[in-house]
GROMACS .gro file of C-alpha atoms in nm:
model
  503
    1UNK     CA    1   9.594   9.546   9.475
    2UNK     CA    2   9.455   9.283   9.233
    3UNK     CA    3   9.520   9.247   8.890
    4UNK     CA    4   9.247   9.111   8.642
    5UNK     CA    5   9.450   9.007   8.322
    6UNK     CA    6   9.233   8.978   8.002
    7UNK     CA    7   9.464   8.897   7.728
    8UNK     CA    8   9.853   8.809   7.689
    9UNK     CA    9  10.044   8.920   7.375
   10UNK     CA   10  10.112   8.591   7.164
   11UNK     CA   11  10.482   8.665   7.106
   12UNK     CA   12  10.693   8.904   7.243
   13UNK     CA   13  11.037   8.951   7.093
   14UNK     CA   14  11.369   8.856   7.284
   15UNK     CA   15  11.519   9.178   7.257
   16UNK     CA   16  11.233   9.434   7.198
   17UNK     CA   17  10.966   9.388   7.433
   18UNK     CA   18  10.656   9.573   7.335
   19UNK     CA   19  10.595   9.908   7.495
   20UNK     CA   20  10.408   9.882   7.779
   21UNK     CA   21  10.150  10.179   7.865
   22UNK     CA   22  10.014  10.209   8.194
   23UNK     CA   23   9.706  10.458   8.190
   24UNK     CA   24   9.553  10.631   8.488
   25UNK     CA   25   9.218  10.786   8.453
   26UNK     CA   26   9.018  11.020   8.700
   27UNK     CA   27   8.781  10.800   8.895
   28UNK     CA   28   8.470  10.942   8.667
   29UNK     CA   29   8.292  10.799   8.374
   30UNK     CA   30   8.382  11.064   8.147
   31UNK     CA   31   8.736  11.033   8.239
   32UNK     CA   32   8.770  10.631   8.227
   33UNK     CA   33   8.587  10.567   7.935
   34UNK     CA   34   8.834  10.760   7.683
   35UNK     CA   35   9.135  10.625   7.827
   36UNK     CA   36   8.991  10.281   7.821
   37UNK     CA   37   8.936  10.332   7.424
   38UNK     CA   38   9.304  10.459   7.429
   39UNK     CA   39   9.394  10.140   7.594
   40UNK     CA   40   9.223   9.956   7.353
   41UNK     CA   41   9.371  10.121   7.067
   42UNK     CA   42   9.737  10.090   7.196
   43UNK     CA   43   9.677   9.700   7.218
   44UNK     CA   44   9.510   9.675   6.885
   45UNK     CA   45   9.847   9.836   6.753
   46UNK     CA   46  10.067   9.571   6.919
   47UNK     CA   47  10.137   9.758   7.248
   48UNK     CA   48  10.056   9.620   7.615
   49UNK     CA   49   9.806   9.862   7.802
   50UNK     CA   50   9.710   9.843   8.158
   51UNK     CA   51   9.423  10.076   8.284
   52UNK     CA   52   9.474  10.125   8.691
   53UNK     CA   53   9.172  10.241   8.862
   54UNK     CA   54   8.924  10.118   9.159
   55UNK     CA   55   8.738   9.783   9.184
   56UNK     CA   56   8.421   9.942   9.131
   57UNK     CA   57   8.527  10.057   8.781
   58UNK     CA   58   8.715   9.744   8.679
   59UNK     CA   59   8.390   9.577   8.749
   60UNK     CA   60   8.196   9.844   8.525
   61UNK     CA   61   8.465   9.796   8.243
   62UNK     CA   62   8.385   9.419   8.217
   63UNK     CA   63   8.238   9.468   7.865
   64UNK     CA   64   8.546   9.606   7.731
   65UNK     CA   65   8.751   9.369   7.894
   66UNK     CA   66   8.567   9.043   7.764
   67UNK     CA   67   8.573   9.210   7.460
   68UNK     CA   68   8.933   9.264   7.463
   69UNK     CA   69   9.011   8.914   7.585
   70UNK     CA   70   8.809   8.753   7.268
   71UNK     CA   71   9.033   8.965   7.053
   72UNK     CA   72   9.328   8.837   7.192
   73UNK     CA   73   9.451   9.169   7.265
   74UNK     CA   74   9.719   9.278   7.524
   75UNK     CA   75   9.503   9.466   7.753
   76UNK     CA   76   9.459   9.421   8.157
   77UNK     CA   77   9.286   9.623   8.423
   78UNK     CA   78   9.434   9.661   8.797
   79UNK     CA   79   9.254   9.769   9.084
   80UNK     CA   80   9.389   9.942   9.362
   81UNK     CA   81   9.194   9.981   9.721
   82UNK     CA   82   8.989  10.280   9.761
   83UNK     CA   83   8.844  10.472   9.939
   84UNK     CA   84   9.106  10.449  10.204
   85UNK     CA   85   9.052  10.416  10.563
   86UNK     CA   86   8.953  10.702  10.759
   87UNK     CA   87   8.822  10.930  10.466
   88UNK     CA   88   8.472  10.895  10.563
   89UNK     CA   89   8.374  10.786  10.240
   90UNK     CA   90   8.141  10.465  10.202
   91UNK     CA   91   8.309  10.175  10.052
   92UNK     CA   92   8.112  10.184   9.728
   93UNK     CA   93   8.197  10.544   9.677
   94UNK     CA   94   8.484  10.435   9.388
   95UNK     CA   95   8.352  10.681   9.117
   96UNK     CA   96   8.244  11.041   9.086
   97UNK     CA   97   7.861  10.911   9.001
   98UNK     CA   98   7.855  10.723   9.371
   99UNK     CA   99   7.898  11.054   9.555
  100UNK     CA  100   7.605  11.145   9.741
  101UNK     CA  101   7.575  11.475   9.779
  102UNK     CA  102   7.794  11.841   9.716
  103UNK     CA  103   7.910  11.805  10.067
  104UNK     CA  104   8.124  11.455   9.982
  105UNK     CA  105   8.279  11.554   9.688
  106UNK     CA  106   8.563  11.768   9.883
  107UNK     CA  107   8.625  11.437  10.109
  108UNK     CA  108   8.624  11.233   9.794
  109UNK     CA  109   8.891  11.454   9.581
  110UNK     CA  110   9.115  11.459   9.888
  111UNK     CA  111   9.117  11.081   9.914
  112UNK     CA  112   9.236  11.037   9.587
  113UNK     CA  113   9.588  11.102   9.621
  114UNK     CA  114   9.593  10.813   9.909
  115UNK     CA  115   9.609  10.588   9.570
  116UNK     CA  116   9.974  10.689   9.513
  117UNK     CA  117  10.158  10.458   9.772
  118UNK     CA  118   9.961  10.164   9.615
  119UNK     CA  119  10.017  10.284   9.264
  120UNK     CA  120  10.407  10.309   9.316
  121UNK     CA  121  10.382   9.958   9.465
  122UNK     CA  122  10.224   9.847   9.134
  123UNK     CA  123  10.486   9.979   8.908
  124UNK     CA  124  10.753   9.837   9.140
  125UNK     CA  125  10.595   9.495   9.108
  126UNK     CA  126  10.609   9.437   8.760
  127UNK     CA  127  10.895   9.219   8.618
  128UNK     CA  128  11.130   9.366   8.348
  129UNK     CA  129  10.956   9.232   8.047
  130UNK     CA  130  10.654   9.428   8.198
  131UNK     CA  131  10.848   9.732   8.299
  132UNK     CA  132  10.633  10.064   8.186
  133UNK     CA  133  10.731  10.264   7.893
  134UNK     CA  134  10.507  10.553   7.963
  135UNK     CA  135  10.265  10.641   8.224
  136UNK     CA  136   9.965  10.820   8.077
  137UNK     CA  137   9.770  10.981   8.355
  138UNK     CA  138   9.459  11.203   8.370
  139UNK     CA  139   9.534  11.576   8.455
  140UNK     CA  140   9.337  11.527   8.800
  141UNK     CA  141   9.558  11.267   8.891
  142UNK     CA  142   9.906  11.449   8.931
  143UNK     CA  143   9.995  11.193   9.248
  144UNK     CA  144  10.077  10.964   8.961
  145UNK     CA  145  10.378  11.166   8.838
  146UNK     CA  146  10.594  11.121   9.147
  147UNK     CA  147  10.600  10.740   9.120
  148UNK     CA  148  10.682  10.743   8.754
  149UNK     CA  149  10.968  10.987   8.817
  150UNK     CA  150  11.103  10.793   9.105
  151UNK     CA  151  11.149  10.500   8.875
  152UNK     CA  152  11.260  10.687   8.569
  153UNK     CA  153  10.922  10.643   8.379
  154UNK     CA  154  10.803  10.881   8.124
  155UNK     CA  155  10.522  11.063   8.222
  156UNK     CA  156  10.217  11.205   8.002
  157UNK     CA  157   9.920  11.357   8.108
  158UNK     CA  158   9.540  11.314   7.967
  159UNK     CA  159   9.354  11.617   7.914
  160UNK     CA  160   9.010  11.496   7.847
  161UNK     CA  161   8.836  11.858   7.765
  162UNK     CA  162   8.841  11.993   7.404
  163UNK     CA  163   9.178  12.145   7.309
  164UNK     CA  164   9.004  12.479   7.286
  165UNK     CA  165   8.936  12.481   7.682
  166UNK     CA  166   9.306  12.319   7.751
  167UNK     CA  167   9.445  12.627   7.617
  168UNK     CA  168   9.216  12.855   7.777
  169UNK     CA  169   9.301  12.704   8.077
  170UNK     CA  170   9.680  12.717   8.045
  171UNK     CA  171   9.676  13.086   7.933
  172UNK     CA  172   9.444  13.181   8.207
  173UNK     CA  173   9.723  13.051   8.414
  174UNK     CA  174  10.013  13.209   8.239
  175UNK     CA  175   9.858  13.528   8.242
  176UNK     CA  176   9.722  13.535   8.617
  177UNK     CA  177   9.354  13.570   8.481
  178UNK     CA  178   9.210  13.409   8.817
  179UNK     CA  179   9.418  13.657   9.028
  180UNK     CA  180   9.278  13.941   8.805
  181UNK     CA  181   8.914  13.849   8.825
  182UNK     CA  182   8.923  13.801   9.192
  183UNK     CA  183   9.105  14.150   9.224
  184UNK     CA  184   8.843  14.323   8.980
  185UNK     CA  185   8.558  14.242   9.226
  186UNK     CA  186   8.282  14.260   8.979
  187UNK     CA  187   8.132  13.884   8.932
  188UNK     CA  188   7.959  14.002   8.604
  189UNK     CA  189   8.255  14.183   8.446
  190UNK     CA  190   8.365  14.022   8.132
  191UNK     CA  191   8.753  13.937   8.083
  192UNK     CA  192   8.928  13.849   7.773
  193UNK     CA  193   9.130  13.512   7.782
  194UNK     CA  194   9.497  13.606   7.618
  195UNK     CA  195   9.663  13.415   7.364
  196UNK     CA  196   9.394  13.220   7.215
  197UNK     CA  197   9.353  13.286   6.834
  198UNK     CA  198   8.976  13.322   6.872
  199UNK     CA  199   8.794  13.594   7.104
  200UNK     CA  200   8.705  13.455   7.429
  201UNK     CA  201   8.557  13.612   7.729
  202UNK     CA  202   8.460  13.476   8.071
  203UNK     CA  203   8.354  13.602   8.378
  204UNK     CA  204   8.406  13.459   8.773
  205UNK     CA  205   8.159  13.207   8.766
  206UNK     CA  206   8.301  13.090   8.402
  207UNK     CA  207   8.683  13.136   8.422
  208UNK     CA  208   8.856  12.779   8.293
  209UNK     CA  209   8.964  12.539   8.551
  210UNK     CA  210   8.900  12.232   8.735
  211UNK     CA  211   8.910  12.213   9.115
  212UNK     CA  212   8.833  12.575   9.138
  213UNK     CA  213   8.663  12.555   9.489
  214UNK     CA  214   8.841  12.770   9.743
  215UNK     CA  215   8.930  12.448   9.940
  216UNK     CA  216   9.071  12.266   9.634
  217UNK     CA  217   9.320  12.528   9.510
  218UNK     CA  218   9.617  12.316   9.642
  219UNK     CA  219   9.494  12.025   9.410
  220UNK     CA  220   9.489  12.256   9.140
  221UNK     CA  221   9.844  12.379   9.217
  222UNK     CA  222   9.968  12.018   9.198
  223UNK     CA  223   9.809  11.948   8.891
  224UNK     CA  224   9.943  12.237   8.700
  225UNK     CA  225  10.303  12.196   8.864
  226UNK     CA  226  10.288  11.835   8.706
  227UNK     CA  227  10.126  11.908   8.383
  228UNK     CA  228  10.461  12.178   8.328
  229UNK     CA  229  10.703  11.900   8.413
  230UNK     CA  230  10.521  11.648   8.221
  231UNK     CA  231  10.712  11.482   7.906
  232UNK     CA  232  10.394  11.587   7.686
  233UNK     CA  233  10.012  11.543   7.674
  234UNK     CA  234   9.737  11.332   7.488
  235UNK     CA  235   9.417  11.518   7.374
  236UNK     CA  236   9.117  11.350   7.247
  237UNK     CA  237   9.019  11.563   6.968
  238UNK     CA  238   9.175  11.565   6.579
  239UNK     CA  239   9.358  11.799   6.360
  240UNK     CA  240   9.089  11.891   6.117
  241UNK     CA  241   8.853  11.997   6.415
  242UNK     CA  242   9.081  12.204   6.633
  243UNK     CA  243   9.422  12.281   6.438
  244UNK     CA  244   9.434  12.638   6.525
  245UNK     CA  245   9.396  12.547   6.909
  246UNK     CA  246   9.640  12.255   6.893
  247UNK     CA  247   9.913  12.467   6.743
  248UNK     CA  248   9.886  12.706   7.017
  249UNK     CA  249   9.852  12.476   7.294
  250UNK     CA  250  10.161  12.282   7.205
  251UNK     CA  251  10.357  12.611   7.135
  252UNK     CA  252  10.212  12.760   7.468
  253UNK     CA  253  10.300  12.417   7.650
  254UNK     CA  254  10.640  12.369   7.525
  255UNK     CA  255  10.584  12.005   7.491
  256UNK     CA  256  10.448  11.767   7.241
  257UNK     CA  257  10.100  11.717   7.195
  258UNK     CA  258   9.961  11.427   7.080
  259UNK     CA  259   9.576  11.446   6.927
  260UNK     CA  260   9.445  11.087   6.888
  261UNK     CA  261   9.084  11.130   6.860
  262UNK     CA  262   8.795  11.074   6.866
  263UNK     CA  263   8.908  10.784   7.063
  264UNK     CA  264   8.539  10.690   7.054
  265UNK     CA  265   8.557  10.573   6.704
  266UNK     CA  266   8.758  10.248   6.826
  267UNK     CA  267   8.406  10.081   6.900
  268UNK     CA  268   8.330   9.949   6.562
  269UNK     CA  269   8.061   9.672   6.634
  270UNK     CA  270   7.753   9.656   6.799
  271UNK     CA  271   7.873   9.487   7.098
  272UNK     CA  272   8.140   9.737   7.161
  273UNK     CA  273   7.933  10.018   7.137
  274UNK     CA  274   7.654   9.898   7.346
  275UNK     CA  275   7.868   9.788   7.639
  276UNK     CA  276   8.133  10.098   7.660
  277UNK     CA  277   8.102  10.213   7.991
  278UNK     CA  278   7.892  10.010   8.139
  279UNK     CA  279   7.829   9.634   8.084
  280UNK     CA  280   7.485   9.662   8.126
  281UNK     CA  281   7.428   9.888   7.831
  282UNK     CA  282   7.375   9.596   7.621
  283UNK     CA  283   7.031   9.517   7.754
  284UNK     CA  284   6.922   9.870   7.719
  285UNK     CA  285   7.028   9.899   7.359
  286UNK     CA  286   6.804   9.616   7.230
  287UNK     CA  287   6.480   9.801   7.400
  288UNK     CA  288   6.619  10.168   7.251
  289UNK     CA  289   6.707  10.026   6.929
  290UNK     CA  290   6.357   9.854   6.885
  291UNK     CA  291   6.206  10.166   6.964
  292UNK     CA  292   6.405  10.399   6.724
  293UNK     CA  293   6.376  10.148   6.424
  294UNK     CA  294   5.974  10.279   6.431
  295UNK     CA  295   6.122  10.636   6.349
  296UNK     CA  296   6.194  10.820   6.067
  297UNK     CA  297   6.553  10.881   5.976
  298UNK     CA  298   6.719  11.220   6.157
  299UNK     CA  299   6.364  11.265   6.320
  300UNK     CA  300   6.439  11.208   6.707
  301UNK     CA  301   6.640  11.401   6.917
  302UNK     CA  302   6.836  11.243   7.208
  303UNK     CA  303   6.868  11.402   7.540
  304UNK     CA  304   7.129  11.308   7.826
  305UNK     CA  305   7.347  11.511   8.055
  306UNK     CA  306   7.639  11.287   8.154
  307UNK     CA  307   7.725  11.077   8.440
  308UNK     CA  308   7.785  11.316   8.728
  309UNK     CA  309   7.560  11.624   8.721
  310UNK     CA  310   7.185  11.539   8.867
  311UNK     CA  311   6.893  11.725   8.826
  312UNK     CA  312   6.646  11.789   9.159
  313UNK     CA  313   6.296  11.741   9.064
  314UNK     CA  314   6.169  12.099   8.968
  315UNK     CA  315   6.426  12.127   8.673
  316UNK     CA  316   6.381  11.771   8.564
  317UNK     CA  317   6.028  11.838   8.568
  318UNK     CA  318   6.118  12.138   8.303
  319UNK     CA  319   6.361  11.947   8.087
  320UNK     CA  320   6.052  11.665   8.024
  321UNK     CA  321   5.801  11.941   7.976
  322UNK     CA  322   6.038  12.116   7.751
  323UNK     CA  323   6.107  11.816   7.527
  324UNK     CA  324   5.707  11.746   7.502
  325UNK     CA  325   5.606  12.073   7.428
  326UNK     CA  326   5.880  12.089   7.133
  327UNK     CA  327   5.655  11.815   6.949
  328UNK     CA  328   5.950  11.638   6.846
  329UNK     CA  329   6.022  11.263   6.895
  330UNK     CA  330   6.282  11.232   7.188
  331UNK     CA  331   6.492  10.977   7.383
  332UNK     CA  332   6.563  11.095   7.746
  333UNK     CA  333   6.797  10.962   7.979
  334UNK     CA  334   6.701  11.003   8.354
  335UNK     CA  335   6.948  10.899   8.598
  336UNK     CA  336   6.842  10.625   8.848
  337UNK     CA  337   6.901  10.845   9.149
  338UNK     CA  338   6.690  11.128   8.972
  339UNK     CA  339   6.412  10.889   8.925
  340UNK     CA  340   6.396  10.736   9.244
  341UNK     CA  341   6.154  10.990   9.442
  342UNK     CA  342   5.822  10.905   9.448
  343UNK     CA  343   5.711  11.215   9.300
  344UNK     CA  344   5.935  11.187   9.027
  345UNK     CA  345   5.884  10.853   8.955
  346UNK     CA  346   5.478  10.918   8.934
  347UNK     CA  347   5.576  11.239   8.702
  348UNK     CA  348   5.753  11.000   8.484
  349UNK     CA  349   5.484  10.781   8.435
  350UNK     CA  350   5.234  11.071   8.354
  351UNK     CA  351   5.486  11.208   8.124
  352UNK     CA  352   5.527  10.838   7.912
  353UNK     CA  353   5.134  10.813   7.920
  354UNK     CA  354   5.124  11.156   7.737
  355UNK     CA  355   5.378  11.111   7.487
  356UNK     CA  356   5.344  10.722   7.406
  357UNK     CA  357   5.504  10.642   7.088
  358UNK     CA  358   5.680  10.989   7.044
  359UNK     CA  359   5.877  10.985   7.367
  360UNK     CA  360   6.099  10.734   7.529
  361UNK     CA  361   6.246  10.781   7.906
  362UNK     CA  362   6.539  10.572   7.960
  363UNK     CA  363   6.592  10.511   8.339
  364UNK     CA  364   6.976  10.482   8.437
  365UNK     CA  365   7.269  10.397   8.181
  366UNK     CA  366   7.189  10.454   7.830
  367UNK     CA  367   7.448  10.314   7.531
  368UNK     CA  368   7.527  10.640   7.410
  369UNK     CA  369   7.727  10.546   7.115
  370UNK     CA  370   7.465  10.294   6.971
  371UNK     CA  371   7.199  10.559   7.028
  372UNK     CA  372   7.413  10.838   6.831
  373UNK     CA  373   7.482  10.603   6.538
  374UNK     CA  374   7.102  10.488   6.477
  375UNK     CA  375   6.971  10.653   6.189
  376UNK     CA  376   6.658  10.782   6.330
  377UNK     CA  377   6.846  11.016   6.565
  378UNK     CA  378   6.917  11.375   6.441
  379UNK     CA  379   7.013  11.595   6.718
  380UNK     CA  380   7.183  11.576   7.070
  381UNK     CA  381   7.071  11.800   7.386
  382UNK     CA  382   7.394  11.782   7.583
  383UNK     CA  383   7.539  11.881   7.902
  384UNK     CA  384   7.877  11.980   7.688
  385UNK     CA  385   8.105  11.731   7.830
  386UNK     CA  386   8.373  11.673   7.588
  387UNK     CA  387   8.295  11.285   7.537
  388UNK     CA  388   7.957  11.359   7.448
  389UNK     CA  389   8.044  11.638   7.241
  390UNK     CA  390   8.317  11.468   7.049
  391UNK     CA  391   8.076  11.140   7.006
  392UNK     CA  392   7.813  11.357   6.852
  393UNK     CA  393   8.034  11.546   6.609
  394UNK     CA  394   8.229  11.179   6.527
  395UNK     CA  395   7.874  11.087   6.417
  396UNK     CA  396   7.788  11.406   6.223
  397UNK     CA  397   7.531  11.506   6.484
  398UNK     CA  398   7.438  11.880   6.576
  399UNK     CA  399   7.390  11.956   6.920
  400UNK     CA  400   7.167  12.173   7.169
  401UNK     CA  401   7.420  12.309   7.441
  402UNK     CA  402   7.334  12.308   7.792
  403UNK     CA  403   7.683  12.339   7.996
  404UNK     CA  404   7.682  12.294   8.336
  405UNK     CA  405   8.021  12.328   8.486
  406UNK     CA  406   8.412  12.312   8.428
  407UNK     CA  407   8.500  12.263   8.061
  408UNK     CA  408   8.157  12.282   7.922
  409UNK     CA  409   8.092  12.642   7.898
  410UNK     CA  410   8.404  12.629   7.650
  411UNK     CA  411   8.279  12.360   7.464
  412UNK     CA  412   7.960  12.534   7.438
  413UNK     CA  413   8.152  12.828   7.267
  414UNK     CA  414   8.353  12.606   7.037
  415UNK     CA  415   8.077  12.439   6.901
  416UNK     CA  416   7.823  12.698   6.862
  417UNK     CA  417   8.056  12.997   6.792
  418UNK     CA  418   8.347  12.827   6.608
  419UNK     CA  419   8.230  12.494   6.425
  420UNK     CA  420   7.902  12.599   6.379
  421UNK     CA  421   7.699  12.276   6.474
  422UNK     CA  422   7.523  12.380   6.807
  423UNK     CA  423   7.245  12.584   6.918
  424UNK     CA  424   7.223  12.689   7.282
  425UNK     CA  425   6.959  12.632   7.537
  426UNK     CA  426   7.055  12.929   7.746
  427UNK     CA  427   7.253  12.819   8.039
  428UNK     CA  428   7.425  13.132   8.156
  429UNK     CA  429   7.596  13.017   8.476
  430UNK     CA  430   7.743  12.696   8.638
  431UNK     CA  431   7.550  12.482   8.872
  432UNK     CA  432   7.680  12.232   9.150
  433UNK     CA  433   7.688  11.853   9.074
  434UNK     CA  434   7.359  11.864   9.194
  435UNK     CA  435   7.122  12.100   9.069
  436UNK     CA  436   6.971  12.359   9.295
  437UNK     CA  437   6.600  12.457   9.309
  438UNK     CA  438   6.666  12.781   9.136
  439UNK     CA  439   6.580  12.591   8.775
  440UNK     CA  440   6.814  12.824   8.559
  441UNK     CA  441   6.652  12.664   8.226
  442UNK     CA  442   6.293  12.665   8.155
  443UNK     CA  443   6.071  12.435   7.960
  444UNK     CA  444   6.040  12.721   7.687
  445UNK     CA  445   6.424  12.738   7.680
  446UNK     CA  446   6.462  12.381   7.595
  447UNK     CA  447   6.129  12.372   7.383
  448UNK     CA  448   6.287  12.660   7.164
  449UNK     CA  449   6.624  12.488   7.154
  450UNK     CA  450   6.514  12.158   7.023
  451UNK     CA  451   6.279  12.312   6.765
  452UNK     CA  452   6.566  12.523   6.611
  453UNK     CA  453   6.786  12.196   6.629
  454UNK     CA  454   6.547  11.974   6.453
  455UNK     CA  455   6.355  12.198   6.248
  456UNK     CA  456   6.391  12.310   5.889
  457UNK     CA  457   6.556  12.650   5.756
  458UNK     CA  458   6.873  12.779   5.649
  459UNK     CA  459   7.057  12.785   5.969
  460UNK     CA  460   6.963  12.432   6.058
  461UNK     CA  461   7.060  12.275   5.737
  462UNK     CA  462   7.381  12.458   5.779
  463UNK     CA  463   7.446  12.308   6.126
  464UNK     CA  464   7.349  11.981   5.995
  465UNK     CA  465   7.576  12.007   5.684
  466UNK     CA  466   7.877  12.121   5.884
  467UNK     CA  467   7.815  11.853   6.188
  468UNK     CA  468   7.805  11.601   5.886
  469UNK     CA  469   8.120  11.725   5.722
  470UNK     CA  470   8.312  11.710   6.069
  471UNK     CA  471   8.189  11.372   6.127
  472UNK     CA  472   8.365  11.240   5.776
  473UNK     CA  473   8.678  11.411   5.880
  474UNK     CA  474   8.654  11.262   6.201
  475UNK     CA  475   8.637  10.907   6.068
  476UNK     CA  476   8.919  10.993   5.835
  477UNK     CA  477   9.133  11.078   6.107
  478UNK     CA  478   9.118  10.747   6.260
  479UNK     CA  479   9.159  10.536   5.947
  480UNK     CA  480   9.470  10.447   5.833
  481UNK     CA  481   9.692  10.701   5.711
  482UNK     CA  482   9.490  10.948   5.881
  483UNK     CA  483   9.589  11.221   6.142
  484UNK     CA  484   9.517  11.077   6.459
  485UNK     CA  485   9.596  10.704   6.344
  486UNK     CA  486   9.956  10.853   6.264
  487UNK     CA  487  10.001  11.031   6.564
  488UNK     CA  488   9.921  10.698   6.776
  489UNK     CA  489  10.200  10.533   6.567
  490UNK     CA  490  10.451  10.809   6.657
  491UNK     CA  491  10.355  10.815   7.008
  492UNK     CA  492  10.416  10.430   7.037
  493UNK     CA  493  10.737  10.431   6.873
  494UNK     CA  494  10.851  10.730   7.089
  495UNK     CA  495  10.814  10.499   7.388
  496UNK     CA  496  10.906  10.157   7.239
  497UNK     CA  497  11.187  10.046   7.464
  498UNK     CA  498  11.491   9.845   7.338
  499UNK     CA  499  11.555   9.677   7.673
  500UNK     CA  500  11.388   9.587   7.998
  501UNK     CA  501  11.462   9.857   8.301
  502UNK     CA  502  11.576   9.778   8.626
  503UNK     CA  503  11.458   9.954   8.921
   0.00000   0.00000   0.00000
């Protein structure tokens, strides 16, 4: 284990050391980034915060680390060795976006609990003034719970999706919905999710839950058991967005729920937004910003599908043709792994030549917050990962929704049917992490959705109006006196230790 300390609190009261929050994200960008944002917010409010992850992910967060150090924040990163010997994983496979194919995911998931021993050793190594006051762990990392319990440290879980999804997932488990669907036998039959304040129906393919693969059910059971034994939950949302679902979730869970988002709004300056999630984002920002500066306000659509799901060439070509056929200026993020094949590289070059000046293809990582906050961007084609959805909402941005798996179909329903800020691309069933060759979404679907999103008319104007209204409410929630600001104050106060603990 290696500790990289970034900053140390200037003063520590002798009788009341600042509370120390240890945060453990699941090792995927969509899980790491919001917990790093939370760690920064905790540090800005006077608590000590430590993010525990793998060496590769510590390196990727160098920009956030340096920013915190310059600000004098009591924030540090700790790396634990991964992957473990005998896992069969390459040594650089320390993040879900490094998984090479669908068959590598099971070994990856089953190797993660091997971090429990090093994590326990890290907690025990802390001297009394730095003893953890609370562990906040991703729902997908239940192996942290036992270590915290052994040391008498309160354990909260962080659920990264929308509260709407979290409520549906909990109620599906409480009412045995998974077993009912399996017993029904009809893959297309629709089933109602009970205990949710709005109508929700699912099929076998879209039933809520992580670790839904038959071979990962044991991991799901462990996560659900840890959740039920937790001291509470932290969610990345805000009261004015999901009030009805927050209230129902807290009641169904029987534990305190702290809504602290949108966490992304802690990134207030250009440097923070450019390097958030990947230190190399700063270089990309300059080129993207220069291109966007040449376009009218609200005229450009941004298309990005998260850090994990990778599109094979046939589906990738449909996305590009759809953006081209829409006639709308666009910024499209294509992963380096997607663009690596010679036929894809050649096709992308031809596309760029055809849409020169109207379309920008970004290969690799894009500084999403910087793009969404640019005046020229007026819409977002998204995979409906909650980070992306909430970042769009926080910036008053309507969305075209293309869910891929897990919570994303529920986030789509929230955006389109409940909040009224989205239009569906038309994806009807989940795909694997690597898209197969069936090409479920055609270029016409993409062009239609982009045209509807970016065009005029009463429906489009109403989506933009609602998105802008939620964006204003999001900013108010994070400001002093706002609901998320006050919730964070209560969280810190709840775990402020009066004296150091001895293990």
